Amino acid sequence: MQSTIAAPAGAVPDDATVAFEELYHSSRDDLYAYVRSLVHNDAVAEDVTATAFERAYRRRTSFKPRRGSLRAWLFGIARNAALDELRRGKRTTALETEPADEAAAPDADADAVSRRGVVREALAGLSTRERELIALKFFAGLSTAEIASVIGTSESAAAMRVHRTIEKLRRSCDEA
Amino acid sequence: MRLEELERELRAERAEMESDFAAKLDEWAAAGFPRGERPSTAPLAAQHGLAAGRRGMIDRARRHLALTPPRRLLAPIALAASALVVGGVAISESGLIGKNGSGDELQALSAGDRAATSPLTQNDAAPAVAESAPQAGKAAGGIGRKVQRDAQMTLAANPGDVPDVAGRATDVVENLGGVVLSSRVEGSDERSSASLQLQVPSGRLDSALTSLADLAEVRSRSEGSLDVTRPYVSARDQLSKLTAERKGLLRRLAAAGTDQQAASVRARIDALDGQIATARADFRSVSRQARDATIDLEITSDGKSSGDGFGIDDALHDAGHVLTVAAGIALISGAVLVPLAILAAIALLIARASRTRSRQRALDDE
């Protein structure tokens, strides 16, 4: 269900609010998927996702197009919120990581199940930074330029890191 | 594994949001993310084993701060800090600027008022001290400086106001324990003048001049002082010496064996009495010089017409004074605020860098 994000009562939604509404609807699920890959916990991921959208909404008028795309800006906010949550979680107690859903679809064939297991094992062998790149690329669907903006590096460096990570994954899968 | 295959598998690993939470999030977004209505599908503390009470007031405050754009926090804080600094500077400066150092005068008054009583008591006691005997330790070094002060002031008033100003000047002096030594008022509706010679306790001279300056426009003002410590000490010592000599002669008179001896001593005592009277008069004169200050006050109507009130010159003068005070406040406030702003900016940069490093560490530690 697509809903319209409210502007102050009686006011015509400004450009920033309209732009944010479009961003919300186009990024909601991608953002959750990315955050979930960082925090490894559904409840925390929901909280961080809500926080990220709330912060982005409150700062929607401060976005500067020359700094990058709106989507990269939103994911940058989400990244910081997730990392802050990780820091807080370490100071109190270890976050309980929810185990991945191992149950296969009823009609999945053995090969698909096997491939899925291989990929998961390969993902588990990546560092957190490498997994983040995978999440930004494949879960969030960000471009290389957007990934660079989110992680705070140059586009060429981001491209190189993504490429190396994918190659590392492929090698791990092939060796499994 | 082929790249397309890998991509397909990776996308299949993508986590999906719970539909309940998705609906609540959409609803919250549609309402404009109102505070205090965050959606959650389950108590977080129970879900991931965090300490109870973690999501307390401190967390809510932290979240609120995180959501508030920095400019909205900095602006009111900066405004409050600026108001405090400017207000403090204005209050401290208002007592100094434009009052020609009346703050110093107040200090001088308080010190002078204290000193005003001591010369009186000292000078009253000094003859008694001198007559009894000069005491050890009461030498010149122990009495402090004796200064004769005087002042001249010219005030300008409208011709018709001159007698009134003269009368108020008399009141000022009398209220400070002084006297009017002489006064003369003359003139007409077009031209008037007054001359007064006033006397006030030395310690209250500054206060008297300040009060007289408030009566009318000050055309001129000058002050003078003369250190009369040496003449004071000299006169006092002379008096002490003569009275001690007289005591000695009185003892010799009591011990005189013959009438001739007694008559000789009496003659010397009589001569000494004359010298003592002179010395006492000298001592009292120099004591009075140090005790009282004289003010020669002239009140003139030259350059003032009967219809003179608040004119352009007065307005310009007052405006210049206000601008000077305002510029002084702005300058001093800036001298305080600029370093504070620089320190705050540095602290902000350090905090940001620290937070960034901390976030990076969170990634590396995972």
XYZ file of C-alpha atoms in Angstrom:
542
model
C 0.000 0.000 0.000
C 1.519 3.247 -1.083
C 0.822 6.090 1.306
C 1.641 9.725 1.085
C 4.028 11.178 3.633
C 2.293 13.946 5.518
C 3.272 17.566 5.242
C 2.264 20.031 7.981
C -1.490 20.388 8.125
C -2.836 22.872 5.661
C 0.440 23.194 3.799
C 1.339 22.106 0.331
C 4.120 19.487 0.522
C 7.385 21.130 -0.323
C 9.865 19.723 -2.836
C 11.962 18.129 -0.125
C 8.967 16.292 1.317
C 7.873 15.077 -2.093
C 11.377 13.893 -2.898
C 11.600 12.144 0.433
C 8.315 10.368 -0.163
C 9.607 8.955 -3.419
C 12.846 7.959 -1.766
C 11.026 6.212 1.069
C 8.896 4.087 -1.158
C 11.747 3.170 -3.472
C 14.265 2.392 -0.724
C 12.341 0.971 2.199
C 12.976 -2.705 1.588
C 16.503 -2.204 0.249
C 17.414 -0.205 3.333
C 16.088 -2.876 5.661
C 17.997 -5.577 3.829
C 21.239 -3.620 4.073
C 20.790 -2.796 7.750
C 19.864 -6.376 8.558
C 23.113 -7.549 6.981
C 25.039 -5.285 9.357
C 23.267 -5.903 12.653
C 22.272 -9.579 12.195
C 19.096 -9.158 14.226
C 15.535 -8.556 12.981
C 14.364 -6.392 15.882
C 17.484 -4.244 15.858
C 17.301 -3.964 12.072
C 13.707 -2.727 12.331
C 14.659 -0.179 14.950
C 17.649 1.050 12.956
C 15.580 1.231 9.768
C 12.952 3.322 11.522
C 15.661 5.546 13.003
C 17.328 6.016 9.636
C 14.125 7.080 7.922
C 13.195 9.373 10.786
C 16.602 11.088 10.735
C 16.489 11.421 6.968
C 13.001 12.913 7.140
C 14.006 15.473 9.761
C 17.059 16.450 7.740
C 15.420 16.287 4.346
C 15.857 20.013 3.738
C 19.568 19.865 4.479
C 20.407 17.473 1.650
C 22.875 18.962 -0.845
C 22.701 17.409 -4.351
C 26.341 18.212 -5.011
C 27.303 15.726 -2.295
C 25.797 12.775 -4.160
C 22.521 11.054 -4.774
C 19.592 11.147 -2.372
C 19.716 7.378 -2.096
C 23.393 7.362 -1.139
C 22.638 10.054 1.422
C 19.888 7.937 2.955
C 22.071 4.837 3.090
C 24.839 6.877 4.690
C 22.436 7.845 7.456
C 21.376 4.226 7.834
C 24.997 3.086 7.971
C 25.804 5.500 10.778
C 22.686 4.484 12.683
C 23.600 0.819 12.343
C 27.192 1.363 13.422
C 26.023 3.422 16.389
C 23.753 0.550 17.333
C 26.627 -1.891 17.025
C 28.755 0.301 19.294
C 25.995 0.549 21.874
C 25.316 -3.137 21.669
C 28.975 -3.902 22.426
C 28.997 -1.614 25.448
C 26.045 -3.324 27.078
C 25.957 -6.898 25.973
C 26.611 -8.852 22.832
C 23.769 -8.647 20.403
C 22.088 -11.936 19.945
C 22.627 -12.868 16.362
C 19.659 -14.597 14.859
C 20.590 -17.703 12.971
C 19.951 -17.659 9.263
C 16.849 -19.420 8.100
C 18.244 -22.769 7.006
C 14.976 -24.257 6.007
C 14.768 -24.764 2.291
C 11.726 -24.015 0.221
C 9.525 -27.100 -0.074
C 10.103 -27.399 -3.791
C 13.803 -26.536 -3.801
C 16.001 -29.044 -5.481
C 19.086 -30.450 -3.881
C 21.437 -28.473 -6.107
C 19.790 -25.198 -5.190
C 20.010 -26.064 -1.515
C 23.617 -27.002 -1.914
C 24.448 -23.812 -3.804
C 22.660 -21.769 -1.166
C 24.732 -23.419 1.566
C 27.956 -22.831 -0.317
C 27.201 -19.173 -0.817
C 26.279 -18.710 2.824
C 29.458 -20.350 3.941
C 31.451 -18.143 1.581
C 29.651 -15.061 2.913
C 30.470 -16.073 6.458
C 34.123 -16.152 5.495
C 34.123 -12.515 4.479
C 35.092 -9.688 6.804
C 32.397 -7.307 7.980
C 33.541 -4.621 5.578
C 33.424 -7.076 2.676
C 29.952 -8.261 3.645
C 28.853 -4.651 3.793
C 30.001 -4.137 0.202
C 28.009 -7.176 -0.879
C 24.965 -5.875 0.953
C 25.234 -2.459 -0.652
C 25.745 -3.924 -4.091
C 23.326 -6.823 -4.135
C 20.820 -6.233 -1.300
C 20.456 -2.472 -1.646
C 21.210 -2.318 -5.362
C 23.402 0.796 -5.095
C 25.657 1.871 -7.930
C 29.430 1.982 -7.487
C 29.313 5.762 -7.142
C 26.647 5.484 -4.475
C 28.591 2.796 -2.646
C 31.643 5.036 -2.685
C 29.579 7.871 -1.217
C 28.174 5.667 1.538
C 31.462 4.175 2.699
C 33.373 7.413 2.211
C 35.878 6.526 -0.455
C 36.543 7.295 -4.098
C 34.530 5.612 -6.829
C 37.573 3.827 -8.208
C 38.514 2.517 -4.788
C 34.956 1.372 -4.189
C 34.855 -0.356 -7.559
C 38.118 -2.140 -6.838
C 36.969 -3.297 -3.414
C 33.645 -4.580 -4.736
C 35.404 -6.431 -7.529
C 37.913 -8.045 -5.156
C 35.154 -9.075 -2.776
C 33.135 -10.688 -5.519
C 36.211 -12.514 -6.782
C 36.949 -13.708 -3.272
C 33.404 -14.993 -2.959
C 33.614 -16.812 -6.259
C 36.876 -18.452 -5.296
C 35.406 -19.530 -1.966
C 32.360 -20.968 -3.687
C 34.498 -22.752 -6.262
C 36.756 -24.214 -3.595
C 33.822 -25.454 -1.523
C 30.492 -20.407 -10.032
C 29.424 -18.059 -12.725
C 28.914 -14.455 -11.856
C 25.216 -14.474 -12.793
C 24.685 -17.508 -10.609
C 26.476 -15.892 -7.704
C 24.465 -12.729 -8.095
C 21.239 -14.699 -8.116
C 22.192 -16.573 -4.959
C 23.284 -13.418 -3.214
C 20.028 -11.685 -4.001
C 18.181 -14.647 -2.616
C 19.986 -14.085 0.685
C 18.462 -10.651 0.980
C 16.427 -10.280 4.180
C 12.809 -9.228 3.873
C 10.996 -6.937 6.276
C 8.172 -8.439 8.330
C 4.850 -7.352 6.876
C 3.530 -6.202 10.277
C 6.466 -3.920 10.794
C 6.321 -2.723 7.184
C 2.715 -1.657 7.671
C 3.506 0.157 10.904
C 6.474 1.867 9.353
C 4.374 3.009 6.408
C 1.771 4.342 8.787
C 4.356 6.215 10.811
C 5.895 7.633 7.648
C 2.495 8.727 6.353
C 1.945 10.637 9.580
C 5.265 12.455 9.135
C 7.283 10.475 11.676
C 5.688 11.993 14.780
C 7.860 11.746 17.857
C 6.927 9.186 20.467
C 5.091 6.957 17.980
C 7.898 4.822 16.639
C 6.729 1.464 15.444
C 8.181 -1.663 16.990
C 7.020 -5.228 16.660
C 8.391 -6.400 20.031
C 10.114 -4.961 23.069
C 13.720 -4.604 22.054
C 15.115 -5.445 25.463
C 13.406 -8.802 25.389
C 14.308 -9.461 21.783
C 18.027 -9.031 21.942
C 18.748 -9.444 25.607
C 19.781 -5.892 26.396
C 19.653 -4.543 29.941
C 16.216 -3.499 31.120
C 15.707 0.226 31.211
C 18.179 0.827 28.400
C 15.521 2.606 26.365
C 15.069 5.117 29.114
C 15.114 8.871 29.306
C 18.785 9.092 28.437
C 18.291 7.096 25.270
C 15.268 9.148 24.277
C 17.193 12.336 24.883
C 20.113 11.021 22.888
C 17.810 10.050 20.061
C 16.158 13.456 20.110
C 19.543 15.144 19.961
C 20.626 12.903 17.114
C 17.506 13.804 15.182
C 17.857 17.538 15.704
C 19.909 19.227 12.982
C 23.060 20.751 14.469
C 22.102 24.250 13.402
C 18.973 24.045 15.533
C 21.045 23.184 18.592
C 23.932 25.522 17.933
C 21.787 28.559 17.233
C 19.970 28.697 20.599
C 23.108 27.719 22.497
C 25.148 30.373 20.707
C 22.379 32.915 21.258
C 22.192 32.174 24.974
C 25.967 32.306 25.355
C 26.142 35.586 23.426
C 23.346 37.103 25.520
C 25.127 36.113 28.731
C 28.451 37.516 27.598
C 27.016 40.747 26.198
C 24.833 41.256 29.255
C 27.735 40.678 31.607
C 29.979 43.048 29.686
C 27.246 45.703 29.485
C 26.595 45.545 33.216
C 30.270 45.769 34.109
C 30.998 48.499 31.584
C 27.961 50.637 32.361
C 29.553 51.667 35.609
C 32.766 52.815 33.954
C 32.194 54.152 30.430
C 30.826 57.690 30.288
C 31.132 58.238 33.997
C 34.719 59.532 33.788
C 35.940 56.909 36.160
C 33.231 57.296 38.709
C 33.949 53.701 39.611
C 37.358 54.860 40.723
C 35.708 57.812 42.377
C 33.470 55.477 44.310
C 36.499 53.574 45.489
C 38.247 56.830 46.309
C 35.117 58.009 48.077
C 34.927 54.931 50.238
C 38.622 55.197 51.057
C 38.447 58.964 51.337
C 35.390 58.849 53.563
C 37.258 56.539 55.857
C 40.234 58.870 55.748
C 37.955 61.859 56.287
C 37.251 60.761 59.818
C 40.859 59.985 60.671
C 42.303 63.437 59.949
C 39.555 64.933 62.091
C 40.175 62.596 64.985
C 43.896 62.663 64.431
C 44.029 66.420 64.270
C 41.846 66.766 67.346
C 43.992 64.301 69.207
C 47.325 65.562 67.960
C 47.448 68.667 70.170
C 46.645 66.471 73.170
C 49.286 64.009 72.100
C 51.745 66.816 71.501
C 51.037 68.308 74.917
C 51.441 65.059 76.780
C 54.612 63.850 75.100
C 55.569 62.627 71.732
C 55.105 58.891 71.900
C 57.542 56.453 70.496
C 56.320 55.131 67.189
C 54.128 58.123 66.452
C 56.796 59.646 64.262
C 56.186 61.105 60.839
C 56.251 57.686 59.230
C 53.310 56.532 61.328
C 50.748 59.197 60.360
C 50.384 58.682 56.602
C 50.472 61.367 53.954
C 48.792 64.689 54.542
C 47.545 66.203 51.322
C 45.958 69.548 50.779
C 43.383 69.301 47.980
C 41.533 71.922 46.032
C 39.426 72.098 42.915
C 37.965 74.543 40.470
C 34.807 73.989 38.491
C 32.827 76.108 36.073
C 29.225 75.254 35.338
C 27.016 76.689 32.622
C 23.318 77.204 33.160
C 20.524 79.278 31.730
C 20.501 82.827 33.122
C 17.333 82.189 35.043
C 18.693 78.977 36.549
C 21.953 80.343 37.951
C 20.608 81.221 41.420
C 18.898 77.839 41.648
C 22.070 75.989 40.692
C 24.006 78.003 43.265
C 21.456 77.078 45.899
C 21.682 73.390 45.047
C 25.467 73.570 45.130
C 25.198 74.867 48.676
C 22.940 71.933 49.569
C 25.417 69.455 48.092
C 28.263 70.813 50.167
C 26.280 70.979 53.385
C 25.032 67.423 52.936
C 28.650 66.282 52.758
C 29.570 67.983 55.997
C 31.085 71.036 54.365
C 30.487 74.758 54.532
C 30.140 77.672 52.135
C 33.032 80.010 52.779
C 31.691 82.685 50.452
C 29.099 83.151 47.724
C 28.068 85.852 45.295
C 25.223 85.738 42.792
C 24.526 88.540 40.349
C 22.918 89.152 37.004
C 19.701 89.566 35.108
C 17.378 87.511 32.950
C 19.810 87.728 30.033
C 23.065 87.253 31.873
C 23.810 85.743 35.288
C 26.785 84.463 37.190
C 27.645 83.119 40.612
C 30.898 82.566 42.480
C 31.104 80.314 45.463
C 33.989 79.192 47.598
C 33.106 75.882 49.193
C 34.848 73.743 51.751
C 34.318 70.004 52.210
C 36.226 67.275 54.060
C 39.149 66.236 51.822
C 37.953 62.656 51.629
C 34.628 63.810 50.194
C 36.014 66.102 47.533
C 35.475 63.622 44.723
C 31.921 62.960 45.801
C 31.260 66.687 45.986
C 32.647 67.289 42.516
C 30.555 64.465 41.083
C 27.398 65.844 42.637
C 28.189 69.413 41.526
C 28.823 68.188 37.964
C 25.313 66.795 37.894
C 23.799 70.201 38.584
C 24.554 71.732 35.217
C 26.786 71.513 32.175
C 30.443 71.369 33.182
C 32.535 73.886 31.253
C 35.769 73.253 33.051
C 37.101 71.291 35.950
C 40.495 71.003 37.529
C 41.942 69.643 40.716
C 45.144 70.167 42.555
C 46.919 68.673 45.513
C 49.858 69.618 47.673
C 51.630 67.270 49.996
C 51.783 68.980 53.373
C 53.096 66.014 55.315
C 56.435 67.600 56.036
C 54.990 70.929 57.323
C 52.441 68.922 59.352
C 55.090 66.765 60.970
C 57.347 69.720 61.500
C 54.584 71.725 63.182
C 53.572 68.807 65.302
C 57.100 68.039 66.387
C 57.724 71.677 67.209
C 54.606 71.794 69.362
C 55.591 68.556 71.079
C 59.079 69.839 71.784
C 57.849 73.104 73.259
C 55.262 71.470 75.495
C 57.822 68.958 76.725
C 60.191 71.798 77.487
C 57.402 73.545 79.424
C 56.867 70.427 81.515
C 60.530 70.334 82.282
C 60.438 73.971 83.366
C 57.422 73.277 85.610
C 59.403 70.532 87.381
C 62.333 72.913 87.817
C 59.938 75.536 89.197
C 58.647 73.054 91.741
C 62.206 72.229 92.708
C 63.420 75.871 92.803
C 65.222 76.572 96.032
C 65.149 80.348 95.986
C 62.752 83.034 94.866
C 65.298 84.214 92.352
C 65.496 80.792 90.760
C 61.692 80.543 90.711
C 61.316 83.937 89.065
C 63.852 83.013 86.426
C 62.026 79.813 85.628
C 58.661 81.605 85.503
C 60.047 84.101 83.011
C 61.236 81.323 80.775
C 57.843 79.587 81.076
C 56.066 82.798 80.057
C 58.265 83.138 76.988
C 57.690 79.506 76.152
C 53.926 79.904 76.417
C 54.023 82.460 73.616
C 56.042 80.109 71.452
C 53.652 77.257 72.234
C 50.653 79.356 71.217
C 52.310 80.162 67.925
C 53.283 76.547 67.333
C 49.776 75.367 68.140
C 48.299 77.842 65.703
C 50.703 76.690 62.989
C 49.855 73.056 63.660
C 46.121 73.676 63.523
C 46.495 75.640 60.335
C 48.370 72.878 58.505
C 46.002 70.271 59.948
C 43.063 72.210 58.548
C 44.749 72.359 55.162
C 44.950 68.582 55.048
C 41.528 68.040 56.571
C 39.470 70.277 54.328
C 39.444 70.793 50.603
C 38.297 73.976 48.944
C 36.267 74.232 45.760
C 36.089 77.401 43.729
C 32.802 77.123 41.869
C 31.813 79.470 39.060
C 28.351 79.337 37.549
C 27.977 81.205 34.319
C 25.301 81.754 31.743
C 27.712 82.786 28.956
C 26.814 81.047 25.707
C 23.463 79.913 27.045
C 20.206 81.600 26.073
C 17.031 81.616 28.125
C 15.382 79.246 25.696
C 18.252 76.762 25.684
C 17.159 73.255 26.375
C 18.213 70.037 24.812
C 19.746 70.960 21.480
C 21.339 69.289 18.505
C 24.768 69.528 20.098
C 23.496 67.737 23.182
C 21.839 65.105 21.026
C 25.011 64.555 19.013
C 27.043 64.359 22.180
C 24.697 61.813 23.712
C 24.516 59.819 20.491
C 28.289 59.720 20.294
C 28.429 58.544 23.869
C 25.896 55.776 23.216
C 27.798 54.625 20.118
C 31.052 54.604 22.038
C 29.536 52.481 24.773
C 27.930 50.130 22.241
C 31.193 49.763 20.341
C 33.011 49.023 23.574
C 30.495 46.350 24.528
C 30.654 44.794 21.059
C 34.443 44.755 21.100
C 34.725 43.175 24.518
C 31.962 40.673 23.776
C 33.716 39.701 20.565
C 36.975 39.232 22.405
C 35.212 36.745 24.657
C 32.949 35.042 22.115
C 35.422 34.543 19.273
C 37.832 32.368 21.273
C 34.871 30.481 22.735
C 33.494 29.881 19.243
C 36.879 28.656 18.062
C 37.142 26.286 21.007
C 33.615 25.035 20.389
C 34.393 24.441 16.707
C 37.535 22.509 17.604
C 35.611 20.441 20.142
C 32.952 19.704 17.524
C 35.561 18.591 14.989
C 37.246 16.360 17.532
C 33.898 14.844 18.534
C 33.029 14.150 14.895
C 36.390 12.563 14.190
C 36.088 10.443 17.302
C 32.607 9.299 16.349
C 33.754 8.390 12.832
C 36.686 6.368 14.155
C 34.423 4.651 16.643
C 32.009 3.661 13.885
C 34.843 2.293 11.768
C 36.036 0.263 14.745
C 32.536 -1.168 15.114
C 32.855 -2.518 11.564
C 36.299 -3.938 12.144
C 35.413 -5.588 15.431
C 32.440 -7.463 14.018
